[in-house]
CSV table of C-alpha atoms and ligand atoms in Angstrom, one decimal:
chain,number,residue,atom,x,y,z
Y,1,MET,CA,-24.7,-88.0,40.3
Y,2,ARG,CA,-27.2,-85.2,40.8
Y,3,ARG,CA,-27.1,-81.5,40.1
Y,4,VAL,CA,-28.5,-79.0,42.6
Y,5,ARG,CA,-29.1,-75.4,42.4
Y,6,ARG,CA,-26.4,-73.2,43.9
Y,7,SER,CA,-26.7,-73.8,47.6
Y,8,ALA,CA,-26.8,-71.2,50.4
Y,9,VAL,CA,-23.3,-70.2,51.2
Y,10,LEU,CA,-21.7,-70.2,54.6
Y,11,VAL,CA,-21.4,-66.8,56.0
Y,12,ALA,CA,-18.9,-66.1,58.6
Y,13,THR,CA,-21.1,-64.5,61.2
Y,14,ALA,CA,-21.4,-65.3,64.9
Y,15,ALA,CA,-24.8,-66.7,64.2
Y,16,SER,CA,-23.5,-69.3,61.9
Y,17,MET,CA,-20.6,-70.4,64.1
Y,18,ALA,CA,-20.7,-74.0,65.1
Y,19,VAL,CA,-18.4,-75.9,67.4
Y,20,VAL,CA,-15.6,-77.6,65.5
Y,21,LEU,CA,-13.4,-80.0,67.4
Y,22,ALA,CA,-10.3,-81.1,65.6
Y,23,ALA,CA,-6.9,-82.7,66.2
Y,24,CYS,CA,-4.0,-82.0,63.9
Y,25,GLY,CA,-0.3,-82.5,63.2
Y,26,GLY,CA,1.5,-84.9,60.9
Y,27,THR,CA,3.3,-84.5,57.6
Y,28,SER,CA,2.5,-87.1,54.9
Y,29,THR,CA,0.8,-90.5,54.6
Y,30,SER,CA,0.9,-93.7,52.7
Y,31,ASP,CA,-1.7,-96.4,53.4
Y,32,GLU,CA,-4.2,-98.6,51.6
Y,33,ALA,CA,-7.7,-100.1,52.4
Y,34,PRO,CA,-10.9,-100.6,50.6
Y,35,ALA,CA,-13.8,-98.2,50.3
Y,36,GLU,CA,-17.3,-98.7,49.0
Y,37,ALA,CA,-18.7,-98.2,45.5
Y,38,PRO,CA,-21.1,-95.3,44.6
Y,39,ALA,CA,-24.8,-95.9,44.7
Y,40,GLU,CA,-26.8,-95.2,41.6
Y,41,GLU,CA,-29.5,-92.9,43.0
Y,42,ALA,CA,-27.4,-91.3,45.7
Y,43,PRO,CA,-25.1,-88.3,45.2
Y,44,ALA,CA,-21.6,-89.3,43.9
Y,45,GLU,CA,-19.5,-90.9,46.5
Y,46,ALA,CA,-15.8,-91.9,47.0
Y,47,PRO,CA,-14.8,-94.8,44.7
Y,48,ALA,CA,-14.1,-98.4,45.4
Y,49,ALA,CA,-10.4,-98.9,46.2
Y,50,GLY,CA,-8.1,-101.7,45.2
Y,51,GLY,CA,-5.2,-102.3,42.9
Y,52,GLU,CA,-2.4,-99.8,42.7
Y,53,ALA,CA,-2.6,-97.0,45.3
Y,54,LEU,CA,-3.4,-93.5,44.0
Y,55,ARG,CA,-0.4,-91.2,44.2
Y,56,VAL,CA,-1.2,-87.7,45.3
Y,57,THR,CA,1.1,-84.8,45.8
Y,58,TYR,CA,-0.1,-82.0,48.1
Y,59,ILE,CA,1.8,-78.7,47.9
Y,60,PRO,CA,1.1,-76.3,50.8
Y,61,LYS,CA,2.1,-72.6,50.5
Y,62,ASN,CA,5.2,-73.2,52.4
Y,63,LEU,CA,6.8,-75.4,55.1
Y,64,GLY,CA,6.7,-74.8,58.8
Y,65,ASN,CA,3.2,-73.5,59.2
Y,66,PRO,CA,1.0,-75.7,61.6
Y,67,TYR,CA,-2.0,-74.5,59.6
Y,68,PHE,CA,-1.0,-76.7,56.7
Y,69,ASP,CA,-0.1,-79.6,59.0
Y,70,ALA,CA,-3.7,-79.6,59.9
Y,71,ILE,CA,-4.8,-79.9,56.2
Y,72,VAL,CA,-2.3,-82.7,55.8
Y,73,LYS,CA,-3.9,-84.4,58.8
Y,74,GLY,CA,-7.2,-84.4,57.0
Y,75,PHE,CA,-5.6,-86.0,54.0
Y,76,GLN,CA,-3.9,-88.6,56.2
Y,77,GLU,CA,-7.1,-89.6,57.9
Y,78,ALA,CA,-8.9,-90.1,54.6
Y,79,ALA,CA,-6.1,-91.8,52.6
Y,80,PRO,CA,-6.2,-95.3,54.0
Y,81,GLY,CA,-9.8,-95.8,53.1
Y,82,LEU,CA,-9.2,-94.5,49.6
Y,83,ASN,CA,-6.1,-96.6,48.7
Y,84,MET,CA,-4.2,-93.4,48.4
Y,85,THR,CA,-0.7,-92.2,49.2
Y,86,VAL,CA,-0.1,-88.5,49.9
Y,87,GLU,CA,3.3,-86.9,49.5
Y,88,VAL,CA,3.6,-83.4,51.0
Y,89,VAL,CA,6.2,-81.1,49.5
Y,90,ALA,CA,6.5,-77.3,49.7
Y,91,PRO,CA,8.9,-74.5,49.3
Y,92,ALA,CA,10.6,-72.9,52.3
Y,93,GLN,CA,9.0,-69.5,51.5
Y,94,ALA,CA,5.6,-68.6,50.0
Y,95,GLY,CA,6.8,-66.7,47.0
Y,96,ALA,CA,4.6,-66.4,43.9
Y,97,THR,CA,6.6,-68.9,41.8
Y,98,ASP,CA,8.3,-71.0,44.5
Y,99,GLN,CA,5.9,-73.9,44.1
Y,100,ILE,CA,6.6,-74.4,40.3
Y,101,PRO,CA,9.6,-76.8,40.8
Y,102,PHE,CA,7.4,-79.0,43.0
Y,103,ILE,CA,4.6,-79.1,40.4
Y,104,ASP,CA,7.1,-79.9,37.7
Y,105,ALA,CA,8.6,-82.7,39.9
Y,106,ALA,CA,5.1,-84.2,40.4
Y,107,ILE,CA,4.5,-84.1,36.6
Y,108,GLN,CA,7.9,-86.0,36.1
Y,109,GLN,CA,6.8,-88.6,38.7
Y,110,GLN,CA,3.5,-89.0,36.8
Y,111,VAL,CA,1.4,-88.8,40.0
Y,112,ASP,CA,-2.3,-89.3,39.8
Y,113,ALA,CA,-3.2,-85.9,41.3
Y,114,ILE,CA,-1.8,-82.6,42.5
Y,115,ALA,CA,-3.5,-80.7,45.2
Y,116,ILE,CA,-2.1,-77.2,45.8
Y,117,SER,CA,-2.6,-74.3,48.1
Y,118,PRO,CA,-1.4,-71.7,45.7
Y,119,ASN,CA,0.9,-68.7,46.3
Y,120,ASP,CA,-0.3,-66.9,43.2
Y,121,ALA,CA,-3.5,-66.9,41.2
Y,122,ASP,CA,-1.9,-66.9,37.8
Y,123,ALA,CA,1.9,-67.6,38.0
Y,124,LEU,CA,1.3,-71.3,38.5
Y,125,CYS,CA,-1.2,-71.8,35.7
Y,126,PRO,CA,1.2,-72.8,32.9
Y,127,SER,CA,2.7,-75.6,35.1
Y,128,LEU,CA,-0.7,-76.7,36.4
Y,129,LYS,CA,-2.0,-76.8,32.8
Y,130,ARG,CA,1.0,-79.0,31.8
Y,131,ALA,CA,0.0,-81.3,34.6
Y,132,ALA,CA,-3.6,-81.5,33.4
Y,133,ASP,CA,-2.3,-82.2,29.8
Y,134,ALA,CA,-0.3,-85.1,31.3
Y,135,GLY,CA,-3.5,-86.6,32.6
Y,136,ILE,CA,-3.0,-85.4,36.2
Y,137,ILE,CA,-6.0,-84.4,38.3
Y,138,VAL,CA,-5.4,-80.8,39.6
Y,139,ILE,CA,-7.3,-79.2,42.4
Y,140,THR,CA,-6.7,-76.2,44.6
Y,141,VAL,CA,-7.1,-76.2,48.3
Y,142,ASN,CA,-7.5,-73.2,50.7
Y,143,GLY,CA,-6.9,-70.7,48.0
Y,144,ASP,CA,-7.5,-70.6,44.3
Y,145,THR,CA,-6.0,-70.0,40.9
Y,146,ALA,CA,-7.9,-68.9,37.8
Y,147,ALA,CA,-10.7,-71.5,37.4
Y,148,ASP,CA,-9.3,-72.9,34.1
Y,149,CYS,CA,-6.1,-74.0,35.8
Y,150,ARG,CA,-7.7,-76.7,38.0
Y,151,GLN,CA,-10.7,-79.0,38.0
Y,152,ALA,CA,-12.3,-77.8,41.3
Y,153,SER,CA,-11.3,-75.7,44.3
Y,154,ILE,CA,-11.9,-76.4,48.0
Y,155,THR,CA,-12.3,-73.3,50.1
Y,156,PRO,CA,-12.7,-73.1,53.9
Y,157,VAL,CA,-15.5,-70.6,53.9
Y,158,ASP,CA,-17.3,-68.3,51.4
Y,159,PHE,CA,-14.4,-66.1,50.5
Y,160,SER,CA,-16.8,-63.4,49.1
Y,161,GLN,CA,-18.1,-62.8,52.7
Y,162,LEU,CA,-14.8,-63.1,54.6
Y,163,GLY,CA,-13.5,-59.6,53.9
Y,164,LYS,CA,-16.7,-58.0,55.3
Y,165,TYR,CA,-16.5,-60.4,58.3
Y,166,LEU,CA,-12.9,-59.3,59.1
Y,167,VAL,CA,-13.9,-55.6,59.2
Y,168,ASP,CA,-16.9,-56.4,61.4
Y,169,LEU,CA,-14.6,-58.5,63.7
Y,170,THR,CA,-12.3,-55.5,64.0
Y,171,ALA,CA,-15.3,-53.4,65.0
Y,172,GLN,CA,-16.2,-55.9,67.6
Y,173,VAL,CA,-12.9,-55.8,69.4
Y,174,THR,CA,-12.4,-52.0,69.1
Y,175,GLY,CA,-15.9,-50.9,69.9
Y,176,GLY,CA,-16.2,-49.8,66.3
Y,177,LYS,CA,-13.8,-46.9,66.6
Y,178,GLY,CA,-10.3,-46.0,65.6
Y,179,GLU,CA,-7.5,-46.6,63.1
Y,180,TRP,CA,-6.6,-50.1,62.2
Y,181,ALA,CA,-4.4,-52.0,59.7
Y,182,PHE,CA,-4.2,-55.3,58.0
Y,183,LEU,CA,-1.1,-57.5,58.5
Y,184,SER,CA,-1.4,-59.9,55.7
Y,185,ALA,CA,0.6,-62.9,54.3
Y,186,THR,CA,2.4,-62.4,50.9
Y,187,SER,CA,1.3,-59.7,48.5
Y,188,THR,CA,0.3,-62.4,45.9
Y,189,ALA,CA,-1.5,-64.8,48.3
Y,190,PRO,CA,-4.8,-65.6,46.5
Y,191,ASP,CA,-6.7,-66.4,49.7
Y,192,GLN,CA,-5.7,-63.3,51.7
Y,193,ASN,CA,-6.0,-61.0,48.6
Y,194,SER,CA,-9.6,-62.0,48.0
Y,195,TRP,CA,-10.4,-61.2,51.6
Y,196,LEU,CA,-8.6,-57.8,51.5
Y,197,ALA,CA,-10.5,-57.0,48.3
Y,198,GLY,CA,-13.8,-57.9,50.0
Y,199,ALA,CA,-12.9,-55.7,52.9
Y,200,ASP,CA,-12.1,-52.8,50.5
Y,201,GLU,CA,-15.4,-53.3,48.8
Y,202,TYR,CA,-17.3,-53.3,52.0
Y,203,ILE,CA,-15.5,-50.1,53.2
Y,204,ALA,CA,-16.1,-48.4,49.8
Y,205,SER,CA,-19.8,-49.3,49.9
Y,206,GLY,CA,-20.2,-47.0,52.9
Y,207,GLN,CA,-21.9,-49.9,54.8
Y,208,SER,CA,-19.0,-50.7,57.1
Y,209,PRO,CA,-18.7,-49.3,60.7
Y,210,ALA,CA,-18.3,-45.6,60.2
Y,211,GLY,CA,-15.9,-45.1,63.1
Y,212,LEU,CA,-13.2,-47.4,61.8
Y,213,THR,CA,-10.4,-46.1,59.5
Y,214,LEU,CA,-8.2,-48.6,57.6
Y,215,VAL,CA,-4.9,-46.8,57.6
Y,216,ASP,CA,-2.5,-49.4,56.1
Y,217,THR,CA,-2.0,-52.9,54.8
Y,218,VAL,CA,1.4,-54.5,55.3
Y,219,TYR,CA,2.7,-58.0,54.4
Y,220,GLY,CA,4.6,-60.4,56.7
Y,221,ASP,CA,5.0,-63.0,54.0
Y,222,ASP,CA,3.7,-65.8,56.4
Y,223,ALA,CA,7.2,-65.7,57.9
Y,224,PRO,CA,7.1,-65.2,61.7
Y,225,ASP,CA,10.1,-62.8,61.9
Y,226,LYS,CA,8.9,-60.5,59.1
Y,227,SER,CA,5.4,-60.6,60.4
Y,228,ALA,CA,6.7,-59.5,63.9
Y,229,THR,CA,8.8,-56.7,62.3
Y,230,GLU,CA,5.8,-55.5,60.4
Y,231,ALA,CA,3.6,-55.6,63.5
Y,232,GLN,CA,6.1,-53.6,65.5
Y,233,ALA,CA,6.4,-51.1,62.7
Y,234,LEU,CA,2.7,-50.5,62.7
Y,235,LEU,CA,2.7,-49.8,66.4
Y,236,THR,CA,5.4,-47.3,65.9
Y,237,LYS,CA,4.1,-45.6,62.8
Y,238,TYR,CA,0.5,-45.2,64.0
Y,239,PRO,CA,0.5,-43.9,67.6
Y,240,ASN,CA,-3.3,-44.0,67.7
Y,241,LEU,CA,-3.7,-47.5,66.2
Y,242,ALA,CA,-6.7,-49.3,67.7
Y,243,ALA,CA,-6.2,-52.7,66.0
Y,244,ILE,CA,-4.1,-54.9,63.8
Y,245,ASN,CA,-6.2,-57.5,61.9
Y,246,ALA,CA,-4.0,-60.3,60.6
Y,247,PRO,CA,-6.0,-62.7,58.4
Y,248,THR,CA,-3.2,-65.2,58.5
Y,249,THR,CA,-2.3,-67.7,61.3
Y,250,VAL,CA,1.3,-66.8,61.1
Y,251,GLY,CA,0.7,-63.1,61.1
Y,252,ILE,CA,-1.8,-63.0,64.0
Y,253,ALA,CA,0.5,-65.1,66.2
Y,254,ALA,CA,3.5,-62.9,65.5
Y,255,ALA,CA,1.4,-59.7,66.1
Y,256,ALA,CA,0.1,-61.1,69.3
Y,257,GLN,CA,3.6,-62.0,70.5
Y,258,VAL,CA,4.8,-58.5,69.8
Y,259,LEU,CA,1.8,-56.8,71.5
Y,260,SER,CA,2.1,-59.1,74.5
Y,261,GLN,CA,5.5,-57.6,75.2
Y,262,SER,CA,4.6,-54.0,74.3
Y,263,PRO,CA,3.4,-51.1,76.5
Y,264,LYS,CA,0.6,-50.8,73.9
Y,265,LYS,CA,-1.0,-54.0,75.2
Y,266,GLY,CA,-4.5,-53.1,76.2
Y,267,GLN,CA,-4.6,-50.0,74.0
Y,268,VAL,CA,-4.2,-51.9,70.7
Y,269,GLN,CA,-6.2,-55.0,69.7
Y,270,VAL,CA,-5.0,-57.9,67.7
Y,271,THR,CA,-7.5,-60.0,65.8
Y,272,GLY,CA,-7.9,-61.9,62.6
Y,273,LEU,CA,-7.5,-65.6,61.7
Y,274,GLY,CA,-5.5,-67.9,63.9
Y,275,THR,CA,-5.2,-71.4,65.2
Y,276,PRO,CA,-6.4,-72.0,68.8
Y,277,ASN,CA,-3.2,-73.7,69.7
Y,278,GLN,CA,-1.0,-70.8,68.6
Y,279,MET,CA,-3.3,-68.2,70.1
Y,280,ARG,CA,-4.3,-69.8,73.4
Y,281,GLU,CA,-1.6,-68.1,75.5
Y,282,PHE,CA,-2.5,-64.7,74.1
Y,283,ILE,CA,-6.2,-65.2,74.9
Y,284,LYS,CA,-5.2,-66.3,78.4
Y,285,ASP,CA,-2.9,-63.4,79.1
Y,286,GLY,CA,-5.5,-60.9,77.8
Y,287,THR,CA,-3.5,-59.7,74.7
Y,288,VAL,CA,-6.2,-61.0,72.4
Y,289,GLN,CA,-10.0,-60.8,72.9
Y,290,LYS,CA,-11.3,-62.7,70.0
Y,291,PHE,CA,-10.2,-64.2,66.6
Y,292,ALA,CA,-11.6,-66.7,64.1
Y,293,LEU,CA,-10.8,-69.6,61.8
Y,294,TRP,CA,-12.3,-73.0,60.7
Y,295,ASP,CA,-11.0,-76.5,61.0
Y,296,PRO,CA,-8.3,-76.7,58.3
Y,297,ALA,CA,-8.3,-80.6,58.4
Y,298,LEU,CA,-11.7,-80.7,56.8
Y,299,GLN,CA,-10.3,-79.4,53.6
Y,300,GLY,CA,-7.7,-82.2,53.4
Y,301,THR,CA,-10.5,-84.8,54.0
Y,302,ILE,CA,-12.6,-83.4,51.3
Y,303,ALA,CA,-9.7,-83.0,48.9
Y,304,ALA,CA,-8.7,-86.7,49.3
Y,305,ASN,CA,-12.2,-87.9,48.7
Y,306,LEU,CA,-12.7,-85.6,45.7
Y,307,ILE,CA,-9.5,-86.8,44.1
Y,308,ALA,CA,-10.4,-90.4,44.6
Y,309,GLY,CA,-13.9,-89.8,43.1
Y,310,ILE,CA,-12.5,-87.9,40.1
Y,311,LYS,CA,-10.0,-90.7,39.5
Y,312,ALA,CA,-12.7,-93.4,39.7
Y,313,GLY,CA,-15.0,-91.5,37.5
Y,314,THR,CA,-17.7,-91.2,40.1
Y,315,ILE,CA,-17.3,-87.5,40.4
Y,316,ALA,CA,-17.1,-85.5,37.2
Y,317,PRO,CA,-16.4,-81.8,38.2
Y,318,ALA,CA,-19.3,-79.7,36.9
Y,319,ALA,CA,-21.2,-76.6,38.0
Y,320,ASP,CA,-23.4,-77.3,41.0
Y,321,LEU,CA,-22.5,-80.9,41.2
Y,322,GLU,CA,-23.5,-82.4,44.6
Y,323,PHE,CA,-21.3,-85.1,46.0
Y,324,GLU,CA,-21.0,-87.1,49.2
Y,325,VAL,CA,-17.9,-87.0,51.4
Y,326,PRO,CA,-17.9,-90.1,53.7
Y,327,GLY,CA,-18.0,-89.1,57.3
Y,328,VAL,CA,-18.4,-85.4,56.4
Y,329,GLY,CA,-21.6,-85.1,54.4
Y,330,GLN,CA,-22.7,-83.6,51.2
Y,331,ARG,CA,-20.9,-80.8,49.5
Y,332,VAL,CA,-21.6,-78.8,46.4
Y,333,MET,CA,-19.2,-77.7,43.6
Y,334,ALA,CA,-20.8,-74.3,43.5
Y,335,GLY,CA,-21.2,-72.4,40.2
Y,336,ALA,CA,-19.3,-72.5,37.0
Y,337,ASP,CA,-16.1,-72.1,39.0
Y,338,ARG,CA,-16.7,-75.3,40.9
Y,339,VAL,CA,-15.8,-74.1,44.4
Y,340,ILE,CA,-16.5,-76.4,47.3
Y,341,ILE,CA,-17.0,-74.8,50.7
Y,342,ALA,CA,-15.6,-76.9,53.5
Y,343,GLY,CA,-16.8,-74.8,56.5
Y,344,PRO,CA,-17.8,-74.1,59.1
Y,345,PRO,CA,-16.3,-70.9,60.4
Y,346,GLN,CA,-15.6,-70.6,64.2
Y,347,GLU,CA,-14.9,-67.8,66.6
Y,348,PHE,CA,-12.6,-68.2,69.6
Y,349,ASP,CA,-12.4,-66.3,72.8
Y,350,ALA,CA,-11.7,-67.0,76.5
Y,351,SER,CA,-15.0,-68.8,76.9
Y,352,ASN,CA,-14.2,-71.6,74.4
Y,353,ILE,CA,-10.5,-71.6,73.5
Y,354,ASP,CA,-9.9,-74.6,75.7
Y,355,ASN,CA,-12.4,-76.7,73.7
Y,356,PHE,CA,-10.1,-76.8,70.6
Y,357,ASP,CA,-6.9,-78.6,69.8
Y,358,PHE,CA,-5.5,-77.6,66.5
X,1,LIG,C1,-2.1,-68.9,57.0
X,1,LIG,C2,-2.0,-69.1,55.5
X,1,LIG,C3,-3.2,-69.7,55.0
X,1,LIG,C4,-4.5,-69.0,55.5
X,1,LIG,C5,-4.5,-69.0,57.0
X,1,LIG,C6,-5.7,-68.3,57.6
X,1,LIG,O1,-1.8,-70.1,57.7
X,1,LIG,O2,-1.7,-67.9,54.9
X,1,LIG,O3,-3.2,-69.7,53.6
X,1,LIG,O4,-5.6,-69.6,55.0
X,1,LIG,O5,-3.3,-68.4,57.4
C-alpha cells in the first residue's frame, strides 16, 4: 500500500466532463469466482477470493428509485470476481431513521459488511457503530454520515464543488437572470444538504451570478407525487419564476413532468441532477435544456472492491491511501475523512442524451 498526497479533486465543470456510458438495472446479486492477490509494490488491490462468500448488505435511501438500481448494478458486476453476495434492502420512504431496522437486521445476520446510502448524517450513527463493534465493515455510498460512523465513504463527485456547480448550471439555462428555487429530496438527506449548503455559501460569497435570486427551497422527499406537488406549488407561488433546480433524480423528473404539461413550459427552466433514461423525453420535447449527473454504477463497483479489500486486509482505510479498483483504476481515500471520489461528472443535453442508457 502507498500513501499519496491529497489528489486533485474532480470539479463538476463543463471542461471536466467526460463521456460515461453505462447500463443499469437489477436488484441484488449472489455469485462467486476467484480474483487475484495484491502485488507488493503496487497500490492495494482487491483480495484473492475463495472459501466462504463475503456477505454484504447494501441499504439504498429508499426503494423504487432507478438511481439506486444503477448503484446495485455496479455491485452486481463486481461481486462474482470477489466471491461476494450482495443483499439489497431499503425502506419504502427515505426518512431519517427509516434505515435503522435494516442496519439492525444486518447486524443480527452477522454479515461481513454494510454499505449504506444514508438518509441522515447522524441519526444512523448509533446503529452503524453497533455494527462496527460487531466486527462488520461499514462504508457509506453516495452520501455520508459523520466520519467516525464508517470506515470510508464513496462519493460520486467532489461534494464541496457541487453546490456552486448547480448555481452555475441554473445560470446557464436562464441566461443568468431571474428567480429560481431548489426542489430537493428529504430535508435530512446528507448528499443534497451538502450541495444546498455549498450553493448557499457561493451565493453568500457574492461570487455567484448577480442576476439570479434563490427564492425558495422545497422538499419532495424523493417521492414522485410529493415532488410533483411541490414543483406545481412553486410555479403557482412565484409567477416570475425562471427556473427550478432539482438536485435529485426523482425531483427533476417530477418537475419536468409537471412543466411539460404546464402553460409555463418555455418560460420556466428545469435543471439539476437526473438520469438520462428518465429525462430523455423531456429533453426531446424541449421542456429541459440541460441537466447533469454521473454514472451511479461506478460507486457500486468501487464499494464492492473496497469491502473485499478491507476484509482481506489488503486495504486498511487511512488518510490519503491510494488503492486500485480492477477495471476502474486508482482511487484515493482523500483526507482524514477518507472520502473516495468515483466520478466523473457528466452533462446531458439534446446533443448527447441518446449516447447514454442509465
Ligand atoms: C436521487 C437521490 C440520490 C442522489 C441523486 C442525484 O436519486 O436523492 O441520493 O444522489 O438523486
